[in-house]
Short mmCIF file of C-alpha atoms in Angstrom, two decimals:
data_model
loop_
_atom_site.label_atom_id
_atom_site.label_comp_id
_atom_site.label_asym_id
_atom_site.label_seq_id
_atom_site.Cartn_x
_atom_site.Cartn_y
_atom_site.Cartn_z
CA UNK A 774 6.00 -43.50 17.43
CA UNK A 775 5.48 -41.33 20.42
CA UNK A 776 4.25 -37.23 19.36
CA UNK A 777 7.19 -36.02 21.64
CA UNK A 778 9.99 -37.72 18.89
CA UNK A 779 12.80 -35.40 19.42
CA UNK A 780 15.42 -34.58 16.31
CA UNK A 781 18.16 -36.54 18.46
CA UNK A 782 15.40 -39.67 17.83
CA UNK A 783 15.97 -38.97 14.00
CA UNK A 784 19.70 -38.49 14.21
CA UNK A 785 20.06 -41.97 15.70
CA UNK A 786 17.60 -43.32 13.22
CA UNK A 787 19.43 -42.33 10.58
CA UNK A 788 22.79 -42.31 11.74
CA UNK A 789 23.84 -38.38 11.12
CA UNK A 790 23.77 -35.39 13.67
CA UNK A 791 20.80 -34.00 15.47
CA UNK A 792 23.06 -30.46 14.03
CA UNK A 793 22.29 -31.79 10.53
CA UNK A 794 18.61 -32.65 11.04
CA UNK A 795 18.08 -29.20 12.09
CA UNK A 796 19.51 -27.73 9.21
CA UNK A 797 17.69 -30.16 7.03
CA UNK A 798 14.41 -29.39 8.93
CA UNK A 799 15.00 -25.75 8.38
CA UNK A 800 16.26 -25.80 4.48
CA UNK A 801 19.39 -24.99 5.24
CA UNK A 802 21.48 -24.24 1.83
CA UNK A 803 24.34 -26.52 3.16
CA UNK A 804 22.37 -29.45 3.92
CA UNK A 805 21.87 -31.05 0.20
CA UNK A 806 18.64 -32.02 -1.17
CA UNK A 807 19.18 -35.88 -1.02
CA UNK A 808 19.61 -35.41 2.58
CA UNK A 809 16.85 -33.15 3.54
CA UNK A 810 14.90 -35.48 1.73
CA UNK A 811 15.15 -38.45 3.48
CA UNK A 812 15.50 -36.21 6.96
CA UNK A 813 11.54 -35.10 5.70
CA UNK A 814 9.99 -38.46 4.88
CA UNK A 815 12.06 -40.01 8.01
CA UNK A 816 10.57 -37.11 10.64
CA UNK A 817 6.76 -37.53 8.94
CA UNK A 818 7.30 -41.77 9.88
CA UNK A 819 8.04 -40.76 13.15
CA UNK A 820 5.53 -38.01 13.47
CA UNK A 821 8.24 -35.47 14.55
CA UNK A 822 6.17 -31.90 15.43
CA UNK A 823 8.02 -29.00 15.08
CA UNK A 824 8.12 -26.70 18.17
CA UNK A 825 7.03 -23.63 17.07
CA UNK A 826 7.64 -21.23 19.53
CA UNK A 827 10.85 -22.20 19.50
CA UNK A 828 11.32 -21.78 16.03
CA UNK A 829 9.79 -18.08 16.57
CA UNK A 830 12.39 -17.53 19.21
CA UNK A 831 14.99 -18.14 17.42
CA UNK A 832 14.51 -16.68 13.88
CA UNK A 833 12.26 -13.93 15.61
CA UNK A 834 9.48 -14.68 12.97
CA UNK A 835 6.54 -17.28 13.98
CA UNK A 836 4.07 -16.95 10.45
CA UNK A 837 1.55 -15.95 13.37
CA UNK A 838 -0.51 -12.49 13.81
CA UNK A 839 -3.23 -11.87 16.02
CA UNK A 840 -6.17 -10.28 15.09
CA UNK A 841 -8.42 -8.68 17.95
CA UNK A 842 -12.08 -7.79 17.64
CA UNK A 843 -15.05 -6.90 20.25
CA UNK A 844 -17.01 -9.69 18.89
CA UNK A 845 -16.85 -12.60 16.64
CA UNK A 846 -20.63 -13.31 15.40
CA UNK A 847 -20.99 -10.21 13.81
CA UNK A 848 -20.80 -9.99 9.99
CA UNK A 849 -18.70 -6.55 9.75
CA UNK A 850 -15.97 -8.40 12.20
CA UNK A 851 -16.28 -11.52 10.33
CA UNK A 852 -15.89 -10.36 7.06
CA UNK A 853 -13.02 -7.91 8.28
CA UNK A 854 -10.94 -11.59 9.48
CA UNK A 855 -12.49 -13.12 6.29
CA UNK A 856 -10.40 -10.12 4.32
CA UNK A 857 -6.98 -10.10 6.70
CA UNK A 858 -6.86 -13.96 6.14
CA UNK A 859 -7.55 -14.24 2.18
CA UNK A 860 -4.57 -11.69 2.11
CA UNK A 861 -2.20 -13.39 4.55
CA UNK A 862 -2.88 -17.21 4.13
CA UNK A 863 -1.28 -17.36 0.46
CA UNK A 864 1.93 -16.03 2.32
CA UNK A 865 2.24 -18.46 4.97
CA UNK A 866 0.57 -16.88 7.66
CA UNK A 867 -1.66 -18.40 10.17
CA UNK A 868 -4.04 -15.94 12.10
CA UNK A 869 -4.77 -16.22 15.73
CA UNK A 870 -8.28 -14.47 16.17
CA UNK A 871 -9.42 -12.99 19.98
CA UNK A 872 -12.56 -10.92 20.89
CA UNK A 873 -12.75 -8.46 23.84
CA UNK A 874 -16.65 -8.61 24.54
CA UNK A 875 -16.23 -4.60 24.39
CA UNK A 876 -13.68 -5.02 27.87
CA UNK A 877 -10.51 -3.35 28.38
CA UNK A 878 -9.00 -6.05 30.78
CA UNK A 879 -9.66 -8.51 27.75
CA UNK A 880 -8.10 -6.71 25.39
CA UNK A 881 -4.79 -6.31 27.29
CA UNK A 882 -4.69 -10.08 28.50
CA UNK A 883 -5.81 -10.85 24.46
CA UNK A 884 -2.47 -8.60 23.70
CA UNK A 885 -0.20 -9.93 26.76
CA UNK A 886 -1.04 -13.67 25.01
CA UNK A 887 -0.62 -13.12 21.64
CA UNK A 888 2.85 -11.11 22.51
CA UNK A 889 3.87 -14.46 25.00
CA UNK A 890 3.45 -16.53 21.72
CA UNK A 891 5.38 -14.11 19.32
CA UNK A 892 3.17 -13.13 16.65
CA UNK A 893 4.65 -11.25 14.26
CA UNK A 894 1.96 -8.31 14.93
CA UNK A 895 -1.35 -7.20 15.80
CA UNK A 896 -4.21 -6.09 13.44
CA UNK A 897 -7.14 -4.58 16.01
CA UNK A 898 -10.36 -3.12 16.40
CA UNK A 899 -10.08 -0.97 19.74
CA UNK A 900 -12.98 -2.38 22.73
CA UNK A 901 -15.84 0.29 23.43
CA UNK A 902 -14.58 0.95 27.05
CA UNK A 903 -11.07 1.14 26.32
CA UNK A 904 -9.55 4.11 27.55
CA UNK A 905 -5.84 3.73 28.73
CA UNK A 906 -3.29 3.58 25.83
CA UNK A 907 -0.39 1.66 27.71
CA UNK A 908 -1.07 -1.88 26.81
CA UNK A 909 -0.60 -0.72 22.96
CA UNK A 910 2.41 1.60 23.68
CA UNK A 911 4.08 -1.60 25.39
CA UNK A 912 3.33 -3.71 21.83
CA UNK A 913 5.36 -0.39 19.85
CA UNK A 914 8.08 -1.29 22.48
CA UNK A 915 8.31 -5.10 21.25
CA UNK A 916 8.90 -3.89 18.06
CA UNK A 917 5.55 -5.61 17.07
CA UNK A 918 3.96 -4.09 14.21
CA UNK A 919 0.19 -2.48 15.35
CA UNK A 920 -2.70 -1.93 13.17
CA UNK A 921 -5.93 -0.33 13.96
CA UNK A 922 -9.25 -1.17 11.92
CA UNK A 923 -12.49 0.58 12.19
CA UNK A 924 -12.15 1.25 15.77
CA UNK A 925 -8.37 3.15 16.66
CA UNK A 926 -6.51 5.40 19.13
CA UNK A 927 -4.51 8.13 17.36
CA UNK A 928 -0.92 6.62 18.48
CA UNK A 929 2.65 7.97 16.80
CA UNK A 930 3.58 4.77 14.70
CA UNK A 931 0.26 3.15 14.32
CA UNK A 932 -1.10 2.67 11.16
CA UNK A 933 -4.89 2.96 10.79
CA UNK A 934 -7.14 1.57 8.23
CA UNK A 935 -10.90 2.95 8.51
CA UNK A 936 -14.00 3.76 6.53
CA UNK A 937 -14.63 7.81 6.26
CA UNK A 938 -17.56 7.54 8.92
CA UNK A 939 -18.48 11.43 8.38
CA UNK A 940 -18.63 11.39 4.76
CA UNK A 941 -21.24 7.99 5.52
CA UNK A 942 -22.97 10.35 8.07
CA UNK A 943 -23.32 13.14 5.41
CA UNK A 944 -24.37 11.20 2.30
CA UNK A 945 -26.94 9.20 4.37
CA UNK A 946 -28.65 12.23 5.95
CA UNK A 947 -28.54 14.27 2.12
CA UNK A 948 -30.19 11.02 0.89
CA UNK A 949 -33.14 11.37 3.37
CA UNK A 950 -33.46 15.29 2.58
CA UNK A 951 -33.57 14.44 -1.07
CA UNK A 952 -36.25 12.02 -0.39
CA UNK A 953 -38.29 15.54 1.45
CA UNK A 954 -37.52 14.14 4.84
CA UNK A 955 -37.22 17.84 6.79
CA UNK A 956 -37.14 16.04 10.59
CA UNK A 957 -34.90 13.87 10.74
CA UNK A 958 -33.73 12.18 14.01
CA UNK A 959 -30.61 10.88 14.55
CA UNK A 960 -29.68 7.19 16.46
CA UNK A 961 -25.90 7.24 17.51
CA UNK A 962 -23.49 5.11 19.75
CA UNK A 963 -21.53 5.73 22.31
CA UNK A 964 -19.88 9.08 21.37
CA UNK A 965 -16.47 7.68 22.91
CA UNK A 966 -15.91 5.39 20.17
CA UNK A 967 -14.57 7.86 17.56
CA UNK A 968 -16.62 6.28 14.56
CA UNK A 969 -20.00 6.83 16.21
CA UNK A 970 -18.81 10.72 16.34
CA UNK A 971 -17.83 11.38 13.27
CA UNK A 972 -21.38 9.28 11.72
CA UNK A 973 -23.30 12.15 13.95
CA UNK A 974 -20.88 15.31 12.76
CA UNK A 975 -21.48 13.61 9.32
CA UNK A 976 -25.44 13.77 9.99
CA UNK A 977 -25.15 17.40 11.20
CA UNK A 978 -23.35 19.41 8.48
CA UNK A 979 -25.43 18.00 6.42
CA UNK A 980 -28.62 19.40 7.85
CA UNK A 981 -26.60 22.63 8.07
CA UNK A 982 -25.64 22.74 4.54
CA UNK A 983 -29.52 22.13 3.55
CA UNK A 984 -30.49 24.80 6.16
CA UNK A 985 -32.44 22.65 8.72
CA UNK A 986 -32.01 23.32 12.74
CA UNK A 987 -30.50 20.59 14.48
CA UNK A 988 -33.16 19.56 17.71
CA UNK A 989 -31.39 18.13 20.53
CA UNK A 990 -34.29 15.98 21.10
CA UNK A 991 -34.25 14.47 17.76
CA UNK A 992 -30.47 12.94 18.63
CA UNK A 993 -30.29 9.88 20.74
CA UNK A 994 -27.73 7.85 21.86
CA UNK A 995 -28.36 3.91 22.29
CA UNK A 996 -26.67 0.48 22.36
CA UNK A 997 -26.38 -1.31 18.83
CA UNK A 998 -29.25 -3.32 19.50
CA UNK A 999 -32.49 -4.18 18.13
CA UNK A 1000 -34.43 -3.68 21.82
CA UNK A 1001 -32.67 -0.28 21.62
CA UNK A 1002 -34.02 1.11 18.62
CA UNK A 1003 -37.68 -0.12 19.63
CA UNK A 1004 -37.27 2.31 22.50
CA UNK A 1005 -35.38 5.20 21.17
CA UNK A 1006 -38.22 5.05 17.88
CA UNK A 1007 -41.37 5.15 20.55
CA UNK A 1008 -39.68 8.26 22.33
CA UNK A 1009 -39.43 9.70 19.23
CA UNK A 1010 -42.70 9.18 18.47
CA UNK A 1011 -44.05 10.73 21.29
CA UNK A 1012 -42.56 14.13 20.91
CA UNK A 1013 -44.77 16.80 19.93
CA UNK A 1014 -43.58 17.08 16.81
CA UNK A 1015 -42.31 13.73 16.19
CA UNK A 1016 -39.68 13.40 13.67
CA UNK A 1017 -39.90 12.29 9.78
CA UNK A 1018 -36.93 9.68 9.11
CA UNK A 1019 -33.95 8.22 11.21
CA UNK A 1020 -30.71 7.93 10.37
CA UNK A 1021 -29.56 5.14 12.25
CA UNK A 1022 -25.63 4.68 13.00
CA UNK A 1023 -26.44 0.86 13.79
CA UNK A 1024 -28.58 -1.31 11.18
CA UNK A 1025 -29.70 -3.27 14.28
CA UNK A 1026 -30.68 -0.29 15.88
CA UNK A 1027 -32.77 0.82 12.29
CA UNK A 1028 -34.52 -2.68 12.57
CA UNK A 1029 -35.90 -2.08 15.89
CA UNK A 1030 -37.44 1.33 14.86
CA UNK A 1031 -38.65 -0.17 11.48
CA UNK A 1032 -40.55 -2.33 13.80
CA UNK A 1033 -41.71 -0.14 16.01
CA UNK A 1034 -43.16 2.22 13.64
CA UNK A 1035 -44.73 -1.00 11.78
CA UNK A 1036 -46.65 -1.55 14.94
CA UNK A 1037 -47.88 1.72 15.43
CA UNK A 1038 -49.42 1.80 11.83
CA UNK A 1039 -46.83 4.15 10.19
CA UNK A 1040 -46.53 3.49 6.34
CA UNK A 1041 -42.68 2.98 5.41
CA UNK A 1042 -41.11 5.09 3.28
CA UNK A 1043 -44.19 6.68 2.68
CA UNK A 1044 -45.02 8.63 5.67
CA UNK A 1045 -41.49 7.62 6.98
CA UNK A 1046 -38.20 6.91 5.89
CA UNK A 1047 -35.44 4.88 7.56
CA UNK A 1048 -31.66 4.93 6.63
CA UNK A 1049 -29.14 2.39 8.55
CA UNK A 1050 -25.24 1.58 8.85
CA UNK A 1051 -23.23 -1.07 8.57
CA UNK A 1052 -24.64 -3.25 5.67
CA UNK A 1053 -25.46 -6.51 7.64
CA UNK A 1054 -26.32 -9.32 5.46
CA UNK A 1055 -30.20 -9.23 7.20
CA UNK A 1056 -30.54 -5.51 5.29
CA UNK A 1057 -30.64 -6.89 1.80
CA UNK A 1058 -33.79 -9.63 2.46
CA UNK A 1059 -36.06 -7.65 4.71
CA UNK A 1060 -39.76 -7.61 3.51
CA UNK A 1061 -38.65 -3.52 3.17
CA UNK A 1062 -35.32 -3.65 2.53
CA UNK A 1063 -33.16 -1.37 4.41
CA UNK A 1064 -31.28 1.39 2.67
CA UNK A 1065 -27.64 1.54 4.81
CA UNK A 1066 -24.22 2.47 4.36
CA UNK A 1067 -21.70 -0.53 3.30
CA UNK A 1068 -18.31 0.17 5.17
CA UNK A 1069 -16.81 -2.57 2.70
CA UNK A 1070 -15.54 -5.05 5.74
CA UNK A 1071 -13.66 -7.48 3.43
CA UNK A 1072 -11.61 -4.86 1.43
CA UNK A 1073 -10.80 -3.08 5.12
CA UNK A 1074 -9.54 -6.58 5.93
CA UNK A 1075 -7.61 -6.88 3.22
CA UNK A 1076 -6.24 -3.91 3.60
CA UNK A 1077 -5.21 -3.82 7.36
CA UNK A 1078 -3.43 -6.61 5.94
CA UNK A 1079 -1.03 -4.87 2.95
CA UNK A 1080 -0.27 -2.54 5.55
CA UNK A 1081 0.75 -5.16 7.95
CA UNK A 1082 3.09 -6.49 5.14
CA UNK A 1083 4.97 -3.17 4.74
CA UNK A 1084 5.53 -3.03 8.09
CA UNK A 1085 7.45 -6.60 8.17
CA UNK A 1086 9.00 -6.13 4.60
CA UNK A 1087 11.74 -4.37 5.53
CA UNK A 1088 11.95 -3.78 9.56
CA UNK A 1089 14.51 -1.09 10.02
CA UNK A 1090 11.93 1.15 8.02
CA UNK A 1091 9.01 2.36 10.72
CA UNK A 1092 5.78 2.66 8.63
CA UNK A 1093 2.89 5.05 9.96
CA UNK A 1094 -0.45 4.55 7.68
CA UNK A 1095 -3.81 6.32 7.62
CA UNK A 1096 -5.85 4.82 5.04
CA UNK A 1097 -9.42 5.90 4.81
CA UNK A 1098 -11.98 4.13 2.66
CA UNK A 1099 -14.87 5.47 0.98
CA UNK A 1100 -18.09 4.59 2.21
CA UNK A 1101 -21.04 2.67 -0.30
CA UNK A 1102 -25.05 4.41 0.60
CA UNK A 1103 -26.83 1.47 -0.70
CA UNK A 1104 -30.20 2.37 -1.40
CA UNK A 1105 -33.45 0.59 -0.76
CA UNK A 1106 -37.24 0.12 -0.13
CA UNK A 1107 -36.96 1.79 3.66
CA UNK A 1108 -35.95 5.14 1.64
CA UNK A 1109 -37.26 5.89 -1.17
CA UNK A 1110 -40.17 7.60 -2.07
#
């Protein structure tokens, strides 16, 4: 049979209303089980599809939600859709995943066409260059529940799930002045991403606390990128007084300096120590392993997830979340001394 059967094709095949097909297709109470039985095994001989979008229409609930993240070959953004689906699957949901490549114009076409195909909300991690707010404001308007991970905009009735990125600041830059690290240098992202911020306010109090001077020259900013911290590690280098440890906001960006100060001869953790973020997979089977902070990915999935499922349990109740995990310093070889 043809993939476009119609429910008036299994009405006439069984002699009963396309009305009652419907209801049997959608468990309706009324229809009894003998019928919606044979209405099943009937519509699976003819290969009758569903239309789901018009299901969603009209019973205003699809089983979809979109998920939106800069990019989808990295592990923290994997594991983060790994967590949302192992909470949302056993419930019936399907999840329709979309990456901005770090554009604004992406993201709001990514949110325009998951809106046009009625998901029943939208878990997100906000792109790097995003700076308008309307595109999000006009999901709150749908009445489509909005979550922020990792990456947010403070909105009235958002919820928010993230990892406390000061606190990972702070504990990784005490670790390095516990190892007798007194210079330590700083590699940080693009300040306008909030999390980036907060992993450099982190890094200052705590030199503050331990009575060291902050030097401006000591703090870089760079792209999460290996090539990045290559170059940011040989500027450090050739300071005057160049500096005794980095802690990195970007694992990638701690890999480049590791090997940049391998090639210039400088004895790791020995002479110099090395702290990154993020917890990549690539951390734990270095020749050195890297010392980093774990931002626990999965359970932020999950949880971007349970708050999701407040939102939708009971509609006419408007839910505003801030969760805040605690971050992991996972200390190795690149460390400790």
């Amino acid at each position: 049979m043809s993939e476009k059967t119609t429910i008036y094709d299994i009405a006439k095949a069984l002699n009963i209303t396309a009305a009652t097909v419907s209801r049997a297709l959608n468990n309706n109470p009324k229809i009894s089980a003998a019928t919606k039985k044979l209405v099943m095994e009937t519509a699976a001989k003819m290969n009758y599809k569903q239309n789901r979008l018009a299901l969603a229409l009209k019973s205003g609930k699809s089983n979809n939600v979109g998920v939106i993240v800069p990019y989808i070959d990295r592990n923290f953004f994997s594991a983060i859709i790994r967590g949302i689906e192992e909470e949302l699957y056993p419930l019936g949901y399907h999840v329709i995943i979309c990456q901005t490549h770090e554009q604004e114009s992406t993201e709001i076409d990514n949110i325009n066409a998951l809106l046009n195909a009625q998901v029943d909300g939208i878990l997100m991690s906000v792109s790097k260059l995003t700076t308008q707010t309307d595109h999000f404001e006009y999901v709150l308007e749908k009445n489509v529940p909005l979550v922020f991970f990792d990456r947010k905009k403070d909105l009235k009735g958002v919820s928010t799930v993230t990892i406390d990125d000061f606190e990972g600041g702070y504990r990784a830059t005490k670790h390095l002045i516990d190892q007798g690290c007194k210079r330590i240098a700083h590699l940080s992202g693009d300040w306008s991403l909030e999390i980036y911020k907060n992993r450099y306010e982190g890094y200052k109090k705590a030199l503050t606390d331990h009575g060291i001077a902050l030097k401006k020259e000591y703090v870089i900013k760079t792209k999460s990128d290996i090539r990045a911290g290559q170059k940011a590690s040989e500027k450090l280098l050739m300071l005057p007084e160049p500096p005794d440890a980095i802690f990195s906001s970007s694992d990638y960006v701690a890999l480049g300096a590791i090997q940049q100060l391998k090639k210039h001869g400088i004895k790791i953790p020995s002479e110099f120590c090395v702290v990154g973020f993020s917890n990549e997979p690539f951390t734990k089977f270095l020749e050195l392993s890297m010392t980093t902070v774990d931002q626990s990915p999965v359970e932020m999935g999950k949880m971007a997830a349970k708050v999701f499922l407040e939102q939708v349990k009971d509609s006419n109740v408007k839910i505003e979340k801030k969760v805040v995990l605690s971050p992991t310093l996972k200390i190795r070889m690149s460390s400790v001394r």
